[in-house]
XYZ file of C-alpha atoms in Angstrom:
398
model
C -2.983 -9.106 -21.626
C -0.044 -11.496 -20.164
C -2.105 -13.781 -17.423
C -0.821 -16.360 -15.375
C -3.008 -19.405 -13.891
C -3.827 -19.285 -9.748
C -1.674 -22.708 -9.598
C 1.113 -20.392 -11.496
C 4.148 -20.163 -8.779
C 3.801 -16.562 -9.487
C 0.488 -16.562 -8.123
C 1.024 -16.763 -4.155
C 0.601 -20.429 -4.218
C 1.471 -21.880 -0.356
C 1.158 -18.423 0.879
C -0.265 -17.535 4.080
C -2.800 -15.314 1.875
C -4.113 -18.521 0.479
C -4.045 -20.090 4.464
C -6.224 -17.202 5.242
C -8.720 -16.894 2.736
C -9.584 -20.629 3.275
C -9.929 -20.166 6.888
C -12.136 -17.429 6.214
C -14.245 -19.501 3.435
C -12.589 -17.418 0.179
C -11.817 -19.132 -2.293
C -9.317 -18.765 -4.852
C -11.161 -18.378 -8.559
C -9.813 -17.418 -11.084
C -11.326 -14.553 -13.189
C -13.975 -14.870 -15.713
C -13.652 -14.225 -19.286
C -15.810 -10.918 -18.515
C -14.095 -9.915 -15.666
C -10.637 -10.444 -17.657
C -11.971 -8.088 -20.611
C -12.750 -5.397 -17.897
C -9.526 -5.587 -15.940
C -7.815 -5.463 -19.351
C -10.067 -1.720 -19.895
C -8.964 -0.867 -16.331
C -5.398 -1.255 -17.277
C -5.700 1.441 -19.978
C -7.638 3.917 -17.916
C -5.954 6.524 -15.000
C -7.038 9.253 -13.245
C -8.002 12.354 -15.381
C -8.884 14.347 -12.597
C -5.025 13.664 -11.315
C -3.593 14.383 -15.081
C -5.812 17.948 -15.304
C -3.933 18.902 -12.360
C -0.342 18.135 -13.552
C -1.107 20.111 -16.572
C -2.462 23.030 -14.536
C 0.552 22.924 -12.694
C 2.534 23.140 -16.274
C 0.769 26.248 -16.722
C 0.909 27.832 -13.975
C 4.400 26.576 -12.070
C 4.679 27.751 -8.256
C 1.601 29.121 -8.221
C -0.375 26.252 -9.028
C 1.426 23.682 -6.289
C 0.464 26.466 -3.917
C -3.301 26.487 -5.061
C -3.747 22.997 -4.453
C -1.796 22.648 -1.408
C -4.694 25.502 -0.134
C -7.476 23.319 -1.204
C -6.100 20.062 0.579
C -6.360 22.566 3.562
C -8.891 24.518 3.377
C -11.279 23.306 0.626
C -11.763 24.823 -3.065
C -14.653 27.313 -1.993
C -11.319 29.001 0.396
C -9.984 30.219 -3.138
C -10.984 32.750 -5.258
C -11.398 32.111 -8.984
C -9.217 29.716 -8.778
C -8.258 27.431 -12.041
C -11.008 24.942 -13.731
C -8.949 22.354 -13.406
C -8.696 22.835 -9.739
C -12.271 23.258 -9.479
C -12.753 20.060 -11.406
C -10.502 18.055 -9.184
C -11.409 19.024 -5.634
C -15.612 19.377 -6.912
C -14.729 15.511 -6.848
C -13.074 14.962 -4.054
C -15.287 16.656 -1.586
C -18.194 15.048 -2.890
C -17.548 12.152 -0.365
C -19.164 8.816 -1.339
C -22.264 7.501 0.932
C -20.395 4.876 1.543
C -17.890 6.578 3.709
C -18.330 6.241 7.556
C -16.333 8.470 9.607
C -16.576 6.330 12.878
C -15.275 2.681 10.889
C -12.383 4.769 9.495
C -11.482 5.658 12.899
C -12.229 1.984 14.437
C -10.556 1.138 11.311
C -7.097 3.697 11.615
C -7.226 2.477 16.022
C -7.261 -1.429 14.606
C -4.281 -1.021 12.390
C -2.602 0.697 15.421
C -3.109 -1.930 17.766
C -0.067 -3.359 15.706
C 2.374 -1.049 16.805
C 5.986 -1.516 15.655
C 5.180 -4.911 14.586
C 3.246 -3.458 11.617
C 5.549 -0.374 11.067
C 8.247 -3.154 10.549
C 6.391 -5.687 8.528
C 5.471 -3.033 6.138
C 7.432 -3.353 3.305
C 7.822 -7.167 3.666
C 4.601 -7.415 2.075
C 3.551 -4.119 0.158
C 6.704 -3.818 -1.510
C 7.351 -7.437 -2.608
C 3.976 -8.132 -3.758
C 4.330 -5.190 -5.662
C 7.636 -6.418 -7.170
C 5.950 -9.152 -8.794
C 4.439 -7.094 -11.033
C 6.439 -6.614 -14.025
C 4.721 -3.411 -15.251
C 5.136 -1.796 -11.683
C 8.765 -2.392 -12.063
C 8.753 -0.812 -14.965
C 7.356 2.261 -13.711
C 9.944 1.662 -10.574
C 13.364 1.517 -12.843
C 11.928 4.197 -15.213
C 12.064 6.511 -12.731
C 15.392 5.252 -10.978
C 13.554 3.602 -7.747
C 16.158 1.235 -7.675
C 19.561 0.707 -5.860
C 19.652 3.133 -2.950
C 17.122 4.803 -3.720
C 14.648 1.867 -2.187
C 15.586 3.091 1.671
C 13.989 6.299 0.119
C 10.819 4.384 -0.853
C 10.653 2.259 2.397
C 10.616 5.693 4.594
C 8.309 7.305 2.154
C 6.296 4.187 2.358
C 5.993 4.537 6.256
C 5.124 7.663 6.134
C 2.606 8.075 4.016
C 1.304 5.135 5.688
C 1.396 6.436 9.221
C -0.348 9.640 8.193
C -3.251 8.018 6.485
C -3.886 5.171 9.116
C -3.630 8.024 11.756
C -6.855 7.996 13.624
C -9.115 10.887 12.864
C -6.839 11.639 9.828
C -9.090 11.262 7.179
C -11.144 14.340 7.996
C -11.328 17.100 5.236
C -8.613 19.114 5.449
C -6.904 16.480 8.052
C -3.276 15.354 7.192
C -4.346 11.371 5.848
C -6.353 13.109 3.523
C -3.738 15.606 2.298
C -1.425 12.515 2.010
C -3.238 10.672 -0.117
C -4.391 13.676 -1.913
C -0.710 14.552 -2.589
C 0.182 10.921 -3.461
C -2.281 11.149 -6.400
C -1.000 13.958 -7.592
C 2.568 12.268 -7.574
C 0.959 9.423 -9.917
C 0.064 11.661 -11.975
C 3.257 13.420 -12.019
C 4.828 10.127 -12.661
C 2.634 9.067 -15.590
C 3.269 12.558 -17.102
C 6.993 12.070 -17.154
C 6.701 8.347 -18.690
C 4.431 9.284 -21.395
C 6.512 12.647 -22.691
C 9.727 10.965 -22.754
C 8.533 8.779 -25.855
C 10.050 5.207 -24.457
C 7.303 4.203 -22.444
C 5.943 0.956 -24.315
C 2.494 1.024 -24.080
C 1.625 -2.517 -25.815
C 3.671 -4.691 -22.981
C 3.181 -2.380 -19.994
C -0.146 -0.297 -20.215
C -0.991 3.159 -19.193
C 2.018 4.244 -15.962
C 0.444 3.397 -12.620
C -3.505 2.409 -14.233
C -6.934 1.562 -12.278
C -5.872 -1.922 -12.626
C -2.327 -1.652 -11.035
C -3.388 0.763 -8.569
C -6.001 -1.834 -6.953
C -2.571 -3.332 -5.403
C -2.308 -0.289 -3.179
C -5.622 -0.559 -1.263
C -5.374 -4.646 -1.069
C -1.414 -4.602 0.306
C -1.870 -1.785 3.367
C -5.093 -4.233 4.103
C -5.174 -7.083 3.642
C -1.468 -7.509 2.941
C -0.288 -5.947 6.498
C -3.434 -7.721 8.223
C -1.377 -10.981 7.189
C 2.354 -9.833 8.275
C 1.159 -8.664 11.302
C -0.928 -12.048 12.038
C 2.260 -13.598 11.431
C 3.788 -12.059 14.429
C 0.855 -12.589 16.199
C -1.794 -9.897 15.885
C -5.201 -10.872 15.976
C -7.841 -8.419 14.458
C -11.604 -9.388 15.535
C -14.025 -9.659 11.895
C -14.963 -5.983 12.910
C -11.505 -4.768 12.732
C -10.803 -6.534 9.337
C -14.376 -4.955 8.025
C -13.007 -1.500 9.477
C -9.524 -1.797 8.225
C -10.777 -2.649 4.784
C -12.857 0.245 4.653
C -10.332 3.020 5.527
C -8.360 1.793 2.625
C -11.263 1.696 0.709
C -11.917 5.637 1.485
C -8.283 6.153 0.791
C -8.257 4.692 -2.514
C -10.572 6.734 -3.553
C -8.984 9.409 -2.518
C -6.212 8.280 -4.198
C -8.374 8.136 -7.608
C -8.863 4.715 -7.840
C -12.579 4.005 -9.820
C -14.837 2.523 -7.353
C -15.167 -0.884 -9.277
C -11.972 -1.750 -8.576
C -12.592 -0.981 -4.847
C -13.382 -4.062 -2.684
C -16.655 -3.370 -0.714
C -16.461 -6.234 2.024
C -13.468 -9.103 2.384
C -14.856 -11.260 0.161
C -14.321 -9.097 -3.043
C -10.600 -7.843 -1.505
C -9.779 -11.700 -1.682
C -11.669 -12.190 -5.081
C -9.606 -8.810 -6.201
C -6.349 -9.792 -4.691
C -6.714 -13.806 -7.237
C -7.575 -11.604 -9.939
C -4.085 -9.132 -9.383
C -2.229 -12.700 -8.904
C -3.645 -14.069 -12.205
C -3.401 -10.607 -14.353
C -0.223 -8.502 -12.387
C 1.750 -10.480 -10.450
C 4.302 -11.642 -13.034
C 7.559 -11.121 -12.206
C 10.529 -10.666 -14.389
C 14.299 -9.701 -14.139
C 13.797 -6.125 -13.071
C 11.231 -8.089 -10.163
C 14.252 -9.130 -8.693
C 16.980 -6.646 -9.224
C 13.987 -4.545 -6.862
C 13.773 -7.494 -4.437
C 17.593 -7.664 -3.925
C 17.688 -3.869 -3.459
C 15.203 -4.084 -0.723
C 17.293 -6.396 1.166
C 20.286 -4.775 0.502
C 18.295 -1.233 1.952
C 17.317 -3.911 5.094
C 21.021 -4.568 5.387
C 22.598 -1.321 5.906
C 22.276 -0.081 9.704
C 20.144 2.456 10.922
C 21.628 4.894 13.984
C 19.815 2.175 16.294
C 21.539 -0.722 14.743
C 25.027 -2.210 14.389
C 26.259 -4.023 11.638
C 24.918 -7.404 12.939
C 21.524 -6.399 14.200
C 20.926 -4.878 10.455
C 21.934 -8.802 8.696
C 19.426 -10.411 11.384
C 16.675 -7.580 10.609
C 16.916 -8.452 6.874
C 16.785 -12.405 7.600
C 13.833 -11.271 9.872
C 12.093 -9.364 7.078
C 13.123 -11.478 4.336
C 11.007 -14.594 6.134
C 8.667 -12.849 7.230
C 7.861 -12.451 3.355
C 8.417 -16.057 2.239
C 6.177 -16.601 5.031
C 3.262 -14.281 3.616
C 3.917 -14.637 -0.363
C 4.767 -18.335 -0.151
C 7.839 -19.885 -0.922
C 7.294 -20.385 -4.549
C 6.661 -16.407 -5.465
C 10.119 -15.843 -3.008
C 12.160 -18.054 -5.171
C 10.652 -16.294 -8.411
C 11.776 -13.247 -6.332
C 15.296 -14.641 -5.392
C 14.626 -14.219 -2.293
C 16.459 -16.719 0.288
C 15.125 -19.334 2.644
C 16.332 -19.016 5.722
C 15.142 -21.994 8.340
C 16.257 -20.552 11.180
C 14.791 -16.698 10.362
C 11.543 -18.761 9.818
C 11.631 -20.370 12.820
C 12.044 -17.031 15.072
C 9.162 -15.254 13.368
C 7.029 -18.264 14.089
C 8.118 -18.412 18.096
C 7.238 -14.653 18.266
C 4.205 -14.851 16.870
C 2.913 -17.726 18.549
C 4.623 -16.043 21.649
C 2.577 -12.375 21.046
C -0.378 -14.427 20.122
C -0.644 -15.707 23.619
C -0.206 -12.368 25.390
C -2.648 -11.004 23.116
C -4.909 -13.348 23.695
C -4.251 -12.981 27.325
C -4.513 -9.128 28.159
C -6.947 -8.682 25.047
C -9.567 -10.004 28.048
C -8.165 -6.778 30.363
C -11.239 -4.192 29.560
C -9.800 -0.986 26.879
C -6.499 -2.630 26.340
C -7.283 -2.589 22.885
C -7.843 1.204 23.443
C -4.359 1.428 25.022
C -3.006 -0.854 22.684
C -4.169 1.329 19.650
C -2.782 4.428 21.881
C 0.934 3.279 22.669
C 0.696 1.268 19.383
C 0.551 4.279 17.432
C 2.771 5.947 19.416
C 5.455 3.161 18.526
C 4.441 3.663 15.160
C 5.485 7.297 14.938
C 8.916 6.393 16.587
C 9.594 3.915 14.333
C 9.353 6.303 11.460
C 11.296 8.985 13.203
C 13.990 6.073 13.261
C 14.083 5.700 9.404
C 13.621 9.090 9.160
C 16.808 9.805 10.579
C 18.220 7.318 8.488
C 16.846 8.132 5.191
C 16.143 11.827 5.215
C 13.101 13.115 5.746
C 11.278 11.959 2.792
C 11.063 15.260 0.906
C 9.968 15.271 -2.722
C 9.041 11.957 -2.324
C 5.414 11.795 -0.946
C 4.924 7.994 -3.181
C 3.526 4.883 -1.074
């Protein structure tokens, strides 16, 4: 297994993850030999339960998409002798974990509302670049021709699955969070499926298509990787709200079908799990930034809302805003360009929407009617991409 030091550049050295995690008392350590030999397992497992489907699906074409959709809806006991795979997959699924507390994933879904636009924007900054470090993720990316124009694709899909699985109250059986990231598993598998018949999916240097290991990046970037872009325009979450926040996407990956030991329980093993993805994932190569210069090239091109010159500032926005987060070494290993005067604005907003939080956070429920118009703005935000991206259909991948 390639693995890169924690002092590596590719490691988010000077990053405001690493400015966080020492304010918060987590340290940065780097794997053990154990953990290393279990991460390298992780990278050649997936989810079965996901594959079983896909083949149903072979077998039974329409019909089967149709059966599952029902089940995402209505549960497996609403259909009548329906497949074994089925049975297998959604037996899982509604066997909900102990763990699993309905009213923290709401606290959690209101907290990550509070951000409003500010974390609809930031989204990408951080989810998708930390996951173009990883060279194996790219693969899967420019296997499957997630590249050039295609990325506006991804960043509206992104939002969107996001928005429906941080929707308050989402996350309910049946509820639409819950089909989402039902459906997005099923996608993965879809994915892998396609890599693995096609015959020129190297195995050796890239491991199993979208693996337990990889998919660990999903749960830490929507946490604790939009906690961080959204603190850097100023959002404050209270130690409750990060606690809540973590465990909604904690639920959600395992929804998703990520194994529950590659979960983080609490903030201390997200930050322990998000050293160990920088010292066994994030290693970027060429195809890293080919994705990177696609994103800002998706960034530059103006929405219905924008002209021409409010598109170039939104993508020197964005762009800092993910220096800022990833640090400036894993930016340059991205290409990615410094831009002082970007940098400078995101810092004066966020100090600037830290002291008006800080101010009306005192009003009593204005974080209620923050999380209320905040999601609100959310929703409208995604419209806006929506109606300059399409409306996402087929897509369905985070």
């Amino acid at each position: 297994m390639t693995t890169v030091s924690l002092d590596h550049t590719a490691a988010l050295t000077n990053s405001a993850f690493r400015t966080t995690a020492a304010r918060r008392g987590h340290s940065a350590r780097t794997p053990s030999a154990e953990r290393l030999a279990h991460l390298r397992h992780r990278a050649t497992t997936v989810d079965a339960l996901g594959d079983g489907l896909v083949a149903m699906m072979h077998r039974l074409k329409g019909e089967g998409r149709e059966l599952f959709t029902r089940a995402c809806q209505d549960g497996i006991d609403s259909i009548e002798n329906p497949p074994e795979e089925l049975v297998a997959f959604f037996r899982a699924v509604e066997r909900t974990p102990a763990w699993v507390d309905q009213q923290r994933l709401r606290r959690g879904a209101e907290a990550i509302s509070r951000g409003g636009k500010l974390a609809a924007f930031t989204l990408c900054d951080v989810y998708l670049v930390v996951g173009f470090h990883s060279l194996r993720v790219c693969k899967t990316l420019t296997s499957t021709g997630q590249t050039g124009k295609a990325t506006s694709r991804r960043v509206l899909n992104t939002a969107s699955w996001w928005l429906d699985v941080s929707t308050p109250g989402s996350l309910v059986r049946g509820g639409v969070g819950y089909a989402a990231a039902l459906r997005v598993r099923l996608v993965h598998a879809h994915i892998r499926d396609v890599l693995l018949r096609r015959g020129d999916w190297d195995l050796a240097a890239w491991d199993q298509p979208l693996n337990d290991a990889q998919a660990n990046q999903l749960t830490l970037m929507f946490s604790l990787g939009v906690m961080e872009a959204t603190q850097v325009l100023g959002i404050r979450y209270t130690a409750q709200e990060r606690a809540d926040i973590l465990h909604l996407w904690r639920y959600v990956g395992w929804l998703v079908g990520i194994q529950e030991d590659m979960l983080p329980a609490d903030e201390a093993e997200a930050w322990q799990h998000l050293w160990e993805q920088a010292a066994t994932e994030l290693i970027p190569d060429e195809d890293s930034r080919t994705l990177a210069a696609d994103l800002r090239a998706a960034y530059q091109r103006p929405r219905p809302d924008q002209s021409a010159l409010r598109a170039r500032w939104a993508e020197r926005v964005h762009t800092a805003i993910s220096r800022i987060v990833i640090g400036p070494a894993s930016a340059d290993s991205l290409g990615m360009p410094d831009d002082p005067t970007a940098r400078a604005l995101v810092r004066v907003a966020g100090a600037l929407n830290t002291l008006a939080e800080l101010t009306y956070r005192r009003i009593p429920a204005f974080r209620t009617a923050q999380a209320v118009h905040g999601h609100a703005a959310r929703k409208a935000y995604v419209e806006v991409l929506r109606a300059a991206h399409g409306d996402g259909a087929g897509g369905g991948k985070p």
